mmCIF file of C-alpha atoms in Angstrom:
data_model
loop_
_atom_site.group_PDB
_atom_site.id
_atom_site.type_symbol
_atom_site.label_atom_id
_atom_site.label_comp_id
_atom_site.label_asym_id
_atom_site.label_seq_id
_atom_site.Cartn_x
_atom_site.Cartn_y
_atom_site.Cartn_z
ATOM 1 C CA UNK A 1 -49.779 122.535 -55.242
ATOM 2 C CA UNK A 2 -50.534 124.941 -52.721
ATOM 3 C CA UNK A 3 -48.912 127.507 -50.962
ATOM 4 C CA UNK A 4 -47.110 125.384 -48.379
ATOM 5 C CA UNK A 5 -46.025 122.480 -50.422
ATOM 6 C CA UNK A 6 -44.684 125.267 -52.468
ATOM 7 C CA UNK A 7 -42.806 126.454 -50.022
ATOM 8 C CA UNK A 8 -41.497 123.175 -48.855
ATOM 9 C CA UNK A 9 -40.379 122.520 -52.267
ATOM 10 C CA UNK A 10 -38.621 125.280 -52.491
ATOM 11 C CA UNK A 11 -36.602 124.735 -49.711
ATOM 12 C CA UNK A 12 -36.125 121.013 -50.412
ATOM 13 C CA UNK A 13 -34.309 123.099 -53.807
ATOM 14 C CA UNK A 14 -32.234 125.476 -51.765
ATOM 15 C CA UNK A 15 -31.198 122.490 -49.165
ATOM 16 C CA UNK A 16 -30.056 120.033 -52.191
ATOM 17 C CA UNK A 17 -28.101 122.735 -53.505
ATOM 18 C CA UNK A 18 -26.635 123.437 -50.340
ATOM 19 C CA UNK A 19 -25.857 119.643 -50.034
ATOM 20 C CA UNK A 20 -24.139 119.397 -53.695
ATOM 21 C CA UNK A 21 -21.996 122.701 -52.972
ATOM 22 C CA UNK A 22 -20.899 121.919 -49.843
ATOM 23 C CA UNK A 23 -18.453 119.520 -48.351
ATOM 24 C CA UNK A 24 -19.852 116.722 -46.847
ATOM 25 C CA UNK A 25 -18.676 116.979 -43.243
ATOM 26 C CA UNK A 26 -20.376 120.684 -43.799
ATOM 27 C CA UNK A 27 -23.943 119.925 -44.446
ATOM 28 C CA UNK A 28 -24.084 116.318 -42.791
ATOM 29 C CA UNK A 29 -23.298 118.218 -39.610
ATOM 30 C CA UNK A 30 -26.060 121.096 -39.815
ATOM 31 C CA UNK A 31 -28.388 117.679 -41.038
ATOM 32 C CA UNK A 32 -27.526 116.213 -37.907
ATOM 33 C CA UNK A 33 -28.964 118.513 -35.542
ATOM 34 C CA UNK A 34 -32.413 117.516 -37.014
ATOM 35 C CA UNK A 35 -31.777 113.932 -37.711
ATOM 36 C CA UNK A 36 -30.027 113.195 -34.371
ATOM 37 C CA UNK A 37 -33.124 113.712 -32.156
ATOM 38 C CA UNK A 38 -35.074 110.265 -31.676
ATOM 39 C CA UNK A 39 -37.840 110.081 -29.192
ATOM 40 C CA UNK A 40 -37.514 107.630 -26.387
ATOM 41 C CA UNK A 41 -39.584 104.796 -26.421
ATOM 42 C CA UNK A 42 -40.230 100.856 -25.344
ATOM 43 C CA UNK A 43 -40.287 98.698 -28.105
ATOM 44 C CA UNK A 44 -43.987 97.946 -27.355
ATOM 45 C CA UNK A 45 -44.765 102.140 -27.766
ATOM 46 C CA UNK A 46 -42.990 102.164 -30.800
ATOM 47 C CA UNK A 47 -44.887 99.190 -32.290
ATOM 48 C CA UNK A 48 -48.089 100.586 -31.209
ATOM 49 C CA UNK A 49 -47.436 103.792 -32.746
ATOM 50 C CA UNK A 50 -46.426 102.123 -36.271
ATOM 51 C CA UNK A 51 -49.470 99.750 -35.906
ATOM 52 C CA UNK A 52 -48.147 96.384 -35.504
ATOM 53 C CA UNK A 53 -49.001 93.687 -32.976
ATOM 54 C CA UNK A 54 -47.159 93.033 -30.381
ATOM 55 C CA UNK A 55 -44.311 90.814 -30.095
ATOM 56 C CA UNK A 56 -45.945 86.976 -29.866
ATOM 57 C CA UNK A 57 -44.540 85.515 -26.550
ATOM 58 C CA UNK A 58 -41.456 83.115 -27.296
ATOM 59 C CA UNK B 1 -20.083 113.319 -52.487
ATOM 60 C CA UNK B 2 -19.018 112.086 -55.571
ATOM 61 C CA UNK B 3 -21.819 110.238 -57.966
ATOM 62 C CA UNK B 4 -21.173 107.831 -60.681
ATOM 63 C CA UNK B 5 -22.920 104.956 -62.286
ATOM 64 C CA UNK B 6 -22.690 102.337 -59.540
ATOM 65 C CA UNK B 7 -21.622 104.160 -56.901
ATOM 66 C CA UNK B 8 -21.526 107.084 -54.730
ATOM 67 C CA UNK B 9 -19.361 108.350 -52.223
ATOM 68 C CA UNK B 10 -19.361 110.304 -49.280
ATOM 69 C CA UNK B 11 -17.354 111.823 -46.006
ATOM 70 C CA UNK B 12 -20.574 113.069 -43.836
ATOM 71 C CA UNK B 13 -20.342 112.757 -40.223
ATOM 72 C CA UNK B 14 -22.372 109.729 -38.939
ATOM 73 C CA UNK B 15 -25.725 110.775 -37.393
ATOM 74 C CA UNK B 16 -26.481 107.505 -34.936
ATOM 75 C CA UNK B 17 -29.321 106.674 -37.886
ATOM 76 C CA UNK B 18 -26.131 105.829 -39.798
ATOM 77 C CA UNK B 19 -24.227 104.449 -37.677
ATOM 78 C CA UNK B 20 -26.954 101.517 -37.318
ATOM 79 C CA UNK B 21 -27.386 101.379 -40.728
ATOM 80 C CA UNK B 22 -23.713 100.745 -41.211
ATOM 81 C CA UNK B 23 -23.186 98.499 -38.239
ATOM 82 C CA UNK B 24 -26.261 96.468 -38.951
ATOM 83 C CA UNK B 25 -25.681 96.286 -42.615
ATOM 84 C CA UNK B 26 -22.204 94.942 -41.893
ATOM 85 C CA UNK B 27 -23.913 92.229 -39.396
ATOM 86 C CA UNK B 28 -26.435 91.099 -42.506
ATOM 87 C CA UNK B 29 -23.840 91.408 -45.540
ATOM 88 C CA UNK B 30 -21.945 88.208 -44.246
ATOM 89 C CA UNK B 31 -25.054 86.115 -44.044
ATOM 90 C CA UNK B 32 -27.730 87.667 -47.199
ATOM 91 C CA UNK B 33 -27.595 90.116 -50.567
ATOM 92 C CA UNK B 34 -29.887 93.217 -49.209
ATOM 93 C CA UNK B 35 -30.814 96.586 -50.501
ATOM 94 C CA UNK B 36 -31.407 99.481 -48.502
ATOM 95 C CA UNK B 37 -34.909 101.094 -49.958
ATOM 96 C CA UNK B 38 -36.955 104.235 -49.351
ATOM 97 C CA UNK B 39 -36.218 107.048 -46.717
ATOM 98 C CA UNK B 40 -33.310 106.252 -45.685
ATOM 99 C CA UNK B 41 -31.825 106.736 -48.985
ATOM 100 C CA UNK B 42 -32.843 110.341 -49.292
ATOM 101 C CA UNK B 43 -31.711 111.009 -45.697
ATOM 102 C CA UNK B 44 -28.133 109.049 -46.755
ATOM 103 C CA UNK B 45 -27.990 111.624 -48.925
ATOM 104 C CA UNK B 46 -28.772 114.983 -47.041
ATOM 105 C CA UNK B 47 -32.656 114.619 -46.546
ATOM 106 C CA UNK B 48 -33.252 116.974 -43.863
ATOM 107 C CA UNK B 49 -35.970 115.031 -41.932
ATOM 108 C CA UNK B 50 -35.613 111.798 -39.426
ATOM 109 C CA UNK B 51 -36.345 108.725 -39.392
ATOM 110 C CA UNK B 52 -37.421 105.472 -36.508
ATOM 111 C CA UNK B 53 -36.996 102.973 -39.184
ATOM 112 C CA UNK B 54 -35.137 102.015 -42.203
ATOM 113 C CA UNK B 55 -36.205 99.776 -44.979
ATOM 114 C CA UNK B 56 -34.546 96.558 -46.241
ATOM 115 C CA UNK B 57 -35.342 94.136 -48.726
ATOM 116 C CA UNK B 58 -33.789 90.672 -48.984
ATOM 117 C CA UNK B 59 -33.782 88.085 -51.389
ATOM 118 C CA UNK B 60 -36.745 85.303 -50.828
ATOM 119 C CA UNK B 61 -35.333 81.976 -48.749
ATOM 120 C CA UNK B 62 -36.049 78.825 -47.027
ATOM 121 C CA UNK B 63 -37.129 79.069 -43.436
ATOM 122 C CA UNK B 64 -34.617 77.133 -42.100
ATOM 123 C CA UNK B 65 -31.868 79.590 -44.118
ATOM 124 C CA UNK B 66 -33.893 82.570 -42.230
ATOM 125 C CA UNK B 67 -33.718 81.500 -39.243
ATOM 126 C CA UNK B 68 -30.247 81.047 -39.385
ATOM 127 C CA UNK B 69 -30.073 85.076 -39.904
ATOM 128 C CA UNK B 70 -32.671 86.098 -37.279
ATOM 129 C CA UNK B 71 -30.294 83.805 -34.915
ATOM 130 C CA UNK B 72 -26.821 85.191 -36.285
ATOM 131 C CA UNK B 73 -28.789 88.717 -35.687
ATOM 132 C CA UNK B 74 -29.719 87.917 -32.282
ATOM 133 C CA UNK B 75 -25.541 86.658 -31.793
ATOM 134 C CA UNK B 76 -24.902 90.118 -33.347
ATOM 135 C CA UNK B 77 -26.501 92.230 -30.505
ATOM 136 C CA UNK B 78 -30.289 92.832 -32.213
ATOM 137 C CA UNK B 79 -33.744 91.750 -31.292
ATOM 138 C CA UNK B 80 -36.402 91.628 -33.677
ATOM 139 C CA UNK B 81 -38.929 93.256 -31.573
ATOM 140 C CA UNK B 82 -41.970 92.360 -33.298
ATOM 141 C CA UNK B 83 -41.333 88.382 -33.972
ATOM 142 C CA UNK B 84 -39.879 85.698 -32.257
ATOM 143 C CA UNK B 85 -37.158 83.278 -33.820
ATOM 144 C CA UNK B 86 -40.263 80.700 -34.942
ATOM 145 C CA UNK B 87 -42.280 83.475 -35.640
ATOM 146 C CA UNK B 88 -40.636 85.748 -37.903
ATOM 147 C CA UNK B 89 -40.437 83.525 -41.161
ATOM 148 C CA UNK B 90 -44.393 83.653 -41.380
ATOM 149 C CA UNK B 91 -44.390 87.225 -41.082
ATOM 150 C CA UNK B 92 -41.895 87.628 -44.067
ATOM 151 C CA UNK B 93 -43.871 85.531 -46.032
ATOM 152 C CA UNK B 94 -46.655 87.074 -45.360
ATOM 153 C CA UNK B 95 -45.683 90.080 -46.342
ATOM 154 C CA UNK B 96 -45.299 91.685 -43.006
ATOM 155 C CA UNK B 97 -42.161 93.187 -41.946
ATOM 156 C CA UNK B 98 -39.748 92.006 -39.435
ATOM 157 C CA UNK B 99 -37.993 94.769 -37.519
ATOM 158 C CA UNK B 100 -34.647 94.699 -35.563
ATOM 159 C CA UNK B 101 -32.584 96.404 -33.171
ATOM 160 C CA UNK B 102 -30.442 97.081 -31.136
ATOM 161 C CA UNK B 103 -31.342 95.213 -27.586
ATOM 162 C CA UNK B 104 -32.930 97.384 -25.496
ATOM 163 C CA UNK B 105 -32.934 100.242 -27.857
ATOM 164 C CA UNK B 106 -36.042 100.086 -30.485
ATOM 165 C CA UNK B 107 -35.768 102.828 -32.342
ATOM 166 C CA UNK B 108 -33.808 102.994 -34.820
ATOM 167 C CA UNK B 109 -34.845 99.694 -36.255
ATOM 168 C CA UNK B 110 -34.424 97.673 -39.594
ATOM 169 C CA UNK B 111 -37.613 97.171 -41.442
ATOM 170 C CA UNK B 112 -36.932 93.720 -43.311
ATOM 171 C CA UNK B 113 -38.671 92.159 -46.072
ATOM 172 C CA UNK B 114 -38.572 89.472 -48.758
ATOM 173 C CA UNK B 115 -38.090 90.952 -51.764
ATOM 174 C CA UNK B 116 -41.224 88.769 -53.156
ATOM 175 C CA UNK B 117 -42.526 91.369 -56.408
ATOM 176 C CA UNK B 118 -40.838 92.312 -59.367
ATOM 177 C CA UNK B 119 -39.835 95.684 -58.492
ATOM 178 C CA UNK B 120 -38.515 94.690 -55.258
ATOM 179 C CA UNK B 121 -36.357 92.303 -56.894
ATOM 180 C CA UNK B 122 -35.175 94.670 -59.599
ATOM 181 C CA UNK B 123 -34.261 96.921 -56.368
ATOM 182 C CA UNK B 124 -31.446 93.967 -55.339
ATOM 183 C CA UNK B 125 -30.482 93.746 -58.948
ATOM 184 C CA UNK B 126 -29.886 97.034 -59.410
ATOM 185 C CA UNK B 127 -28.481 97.818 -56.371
ATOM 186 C CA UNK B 128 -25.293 100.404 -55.854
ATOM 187 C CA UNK B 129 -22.573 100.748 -53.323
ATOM 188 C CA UNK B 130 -22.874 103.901 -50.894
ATOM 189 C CA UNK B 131 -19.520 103.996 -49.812
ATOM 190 C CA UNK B 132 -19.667 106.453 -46.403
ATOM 191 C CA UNK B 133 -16.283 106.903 -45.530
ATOM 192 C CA UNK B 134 -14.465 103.733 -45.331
ATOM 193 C CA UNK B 135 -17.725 101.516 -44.866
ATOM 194 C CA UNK B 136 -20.275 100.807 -47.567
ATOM 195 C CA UNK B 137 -23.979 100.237 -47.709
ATOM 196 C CA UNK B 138 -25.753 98.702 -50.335
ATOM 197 C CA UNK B 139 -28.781 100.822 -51.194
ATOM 198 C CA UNK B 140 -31.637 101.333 -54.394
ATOM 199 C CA UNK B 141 -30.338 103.084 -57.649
ATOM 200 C CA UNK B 142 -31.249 106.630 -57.277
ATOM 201 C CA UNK B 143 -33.501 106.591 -60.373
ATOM 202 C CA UNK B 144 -36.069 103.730 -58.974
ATOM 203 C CA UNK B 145 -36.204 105.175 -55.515
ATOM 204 C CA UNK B 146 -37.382 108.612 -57.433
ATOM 205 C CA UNK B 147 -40.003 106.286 -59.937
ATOM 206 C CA UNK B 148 -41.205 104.547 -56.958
ATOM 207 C CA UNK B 149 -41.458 107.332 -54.409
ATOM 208 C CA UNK B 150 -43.355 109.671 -57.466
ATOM 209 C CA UNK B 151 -45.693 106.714 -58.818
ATOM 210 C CA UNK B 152 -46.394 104.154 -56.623
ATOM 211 C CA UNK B 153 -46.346 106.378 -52.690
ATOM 212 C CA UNK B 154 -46.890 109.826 -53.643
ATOM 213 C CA UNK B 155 -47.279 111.233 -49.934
ATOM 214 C CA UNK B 156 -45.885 114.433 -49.976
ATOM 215 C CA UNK B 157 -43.113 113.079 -47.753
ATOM 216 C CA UNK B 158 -42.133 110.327 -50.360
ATOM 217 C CA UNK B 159 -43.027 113.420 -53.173
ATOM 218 C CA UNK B 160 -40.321 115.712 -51.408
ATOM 219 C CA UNK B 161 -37.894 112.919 -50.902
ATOM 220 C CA UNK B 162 -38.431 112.218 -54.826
ATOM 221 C CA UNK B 163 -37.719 115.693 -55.448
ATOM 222 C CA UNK B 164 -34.316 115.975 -53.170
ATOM 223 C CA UNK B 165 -32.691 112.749 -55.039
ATOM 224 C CA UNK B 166 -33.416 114.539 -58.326
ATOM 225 C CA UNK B 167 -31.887 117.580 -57.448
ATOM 226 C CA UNK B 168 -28.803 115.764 -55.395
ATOM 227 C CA UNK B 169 -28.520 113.387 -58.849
ATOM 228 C CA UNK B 170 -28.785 117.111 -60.516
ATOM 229 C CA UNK B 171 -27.367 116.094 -64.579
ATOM 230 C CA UNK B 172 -26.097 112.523 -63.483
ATOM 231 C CA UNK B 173 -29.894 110.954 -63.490
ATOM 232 C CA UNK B 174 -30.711 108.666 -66.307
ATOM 233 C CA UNK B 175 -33.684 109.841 -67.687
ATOM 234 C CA UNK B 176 -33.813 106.825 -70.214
ATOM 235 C CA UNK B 177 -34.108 103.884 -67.039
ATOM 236 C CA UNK B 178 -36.087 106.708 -64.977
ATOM 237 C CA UNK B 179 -38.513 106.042 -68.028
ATOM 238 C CA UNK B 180 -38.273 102.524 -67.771
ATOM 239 C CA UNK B 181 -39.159 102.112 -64.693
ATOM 240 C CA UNK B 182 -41.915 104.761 -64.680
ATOM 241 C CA UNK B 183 -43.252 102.025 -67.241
ATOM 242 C CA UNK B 184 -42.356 98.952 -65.320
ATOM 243 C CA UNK B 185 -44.956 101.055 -62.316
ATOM 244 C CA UNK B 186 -47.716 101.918 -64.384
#
């Protein structure tokens, strides 16, 4: 493992142990500010991105 | 949160990736058994990263009993955006996933497959209730999520999300079926 997966880990440790000694409302709200923030996109940018064909005309 | 065998429970404010999981899960629940799988489950749980997509397995089903979802869906307010109504049972059985939701709004979307291999179908077996505030998911035991994300992805994004489900499951994880299913993936 190098340096910066070390690192990551590390804080993945200090974040779950933030999570189990915190209330929920507490952490889920600090979680949200990162989770929360979904790029805009059509349905046909999305698929491209992921790789996928496009939807077969009906 | 509160963690014991078959169940976990929590009071964390929504983020709007929950609040289509919860919404859409309520939608499928009348109409097929599902299991929540992968990501999501980590980020369910605290996970501090995002997500476009969330995974779902459901059992395997006639095409005429699948269509009958993708159209009770579609009555529900989704779109599967990659299939049409005729065109989405092929893709499930080949293996390729079906996603919906909300109309007009892609992302988030439900990644849906037929739970065709054993492990996927020891994932709806083994399934436990999430129970976020008065609703209730249905998602992967803890302990197969962490087997499958540290055997069979290993990315370090799957490695990390391993690692924040052991810590979260902290002396509640049952290293006896971890081992089991560390087996059943080898």
């Amino acid at each position: 493992m190098n340096k910066n997966q070390e690192q990551r880990m590390a804080f993945i440790d200090f974040w779950a142990n933030y999570v189990r000694t915190h209330d929920d409302k507490e952490w889920s709200r600090l979680q949200n500010t990162v989770i929360n923030q979904t790029p805009g996109m059509t349905a046909e940018q999305f698929l491209k991105m992921k790789g996928h064909q496009a939807k077969p005309v009906k | 949160m509160e963690i014991t065998p078959g169940k976990i429970k929590l009071d964390r404010e929504l983020s709007e990736l929950d609040k289509f999981a919860i919404s859409f899960c309520k939608a499928i629940n009348r109409l097929t058994p599902y299991v929540i799988v992968s990501g999501y489950v980590s980020i369910l749980l605290g996970r501090t990263r995002g997500s476009e997509d969330i995974d779902m397995l459901i059992p395997e089903m006639l095409k005429n009993e699948w269509e009958d979802i993708h159209k009770a869906l579609e009555k529900a307010g989704y779109e599967c955006i990659n299939a049409g109504v005729h065109e989405s049972f092929s893709y499930l059985n080949d293996n390729i996933a079906v996603r919906f939701a909300l109309k007009g709004k892609p992302i988030p979307n439900m990644e849906i497959l037929l739970a065709t291999n054993k492990i996927q179908r020891v994932a709806l077996e083994t399934s436990i209730a999430a129970i976020v505030g008065k609703d209730k998911i249905i998602i992967s035991n803890l302990e197969l999520q962490i087997a499958y994300k540290e055997n069979v992805l290993k990315s370090p994004k799957d490695m990390e999300d391993a690692r924040h489900l052991r810590q979260i499951l902290g002396k509640a994880i049952n290293m006896k079926k971890l081992k089991e299913y560390e087996v059943m993936l080898k």
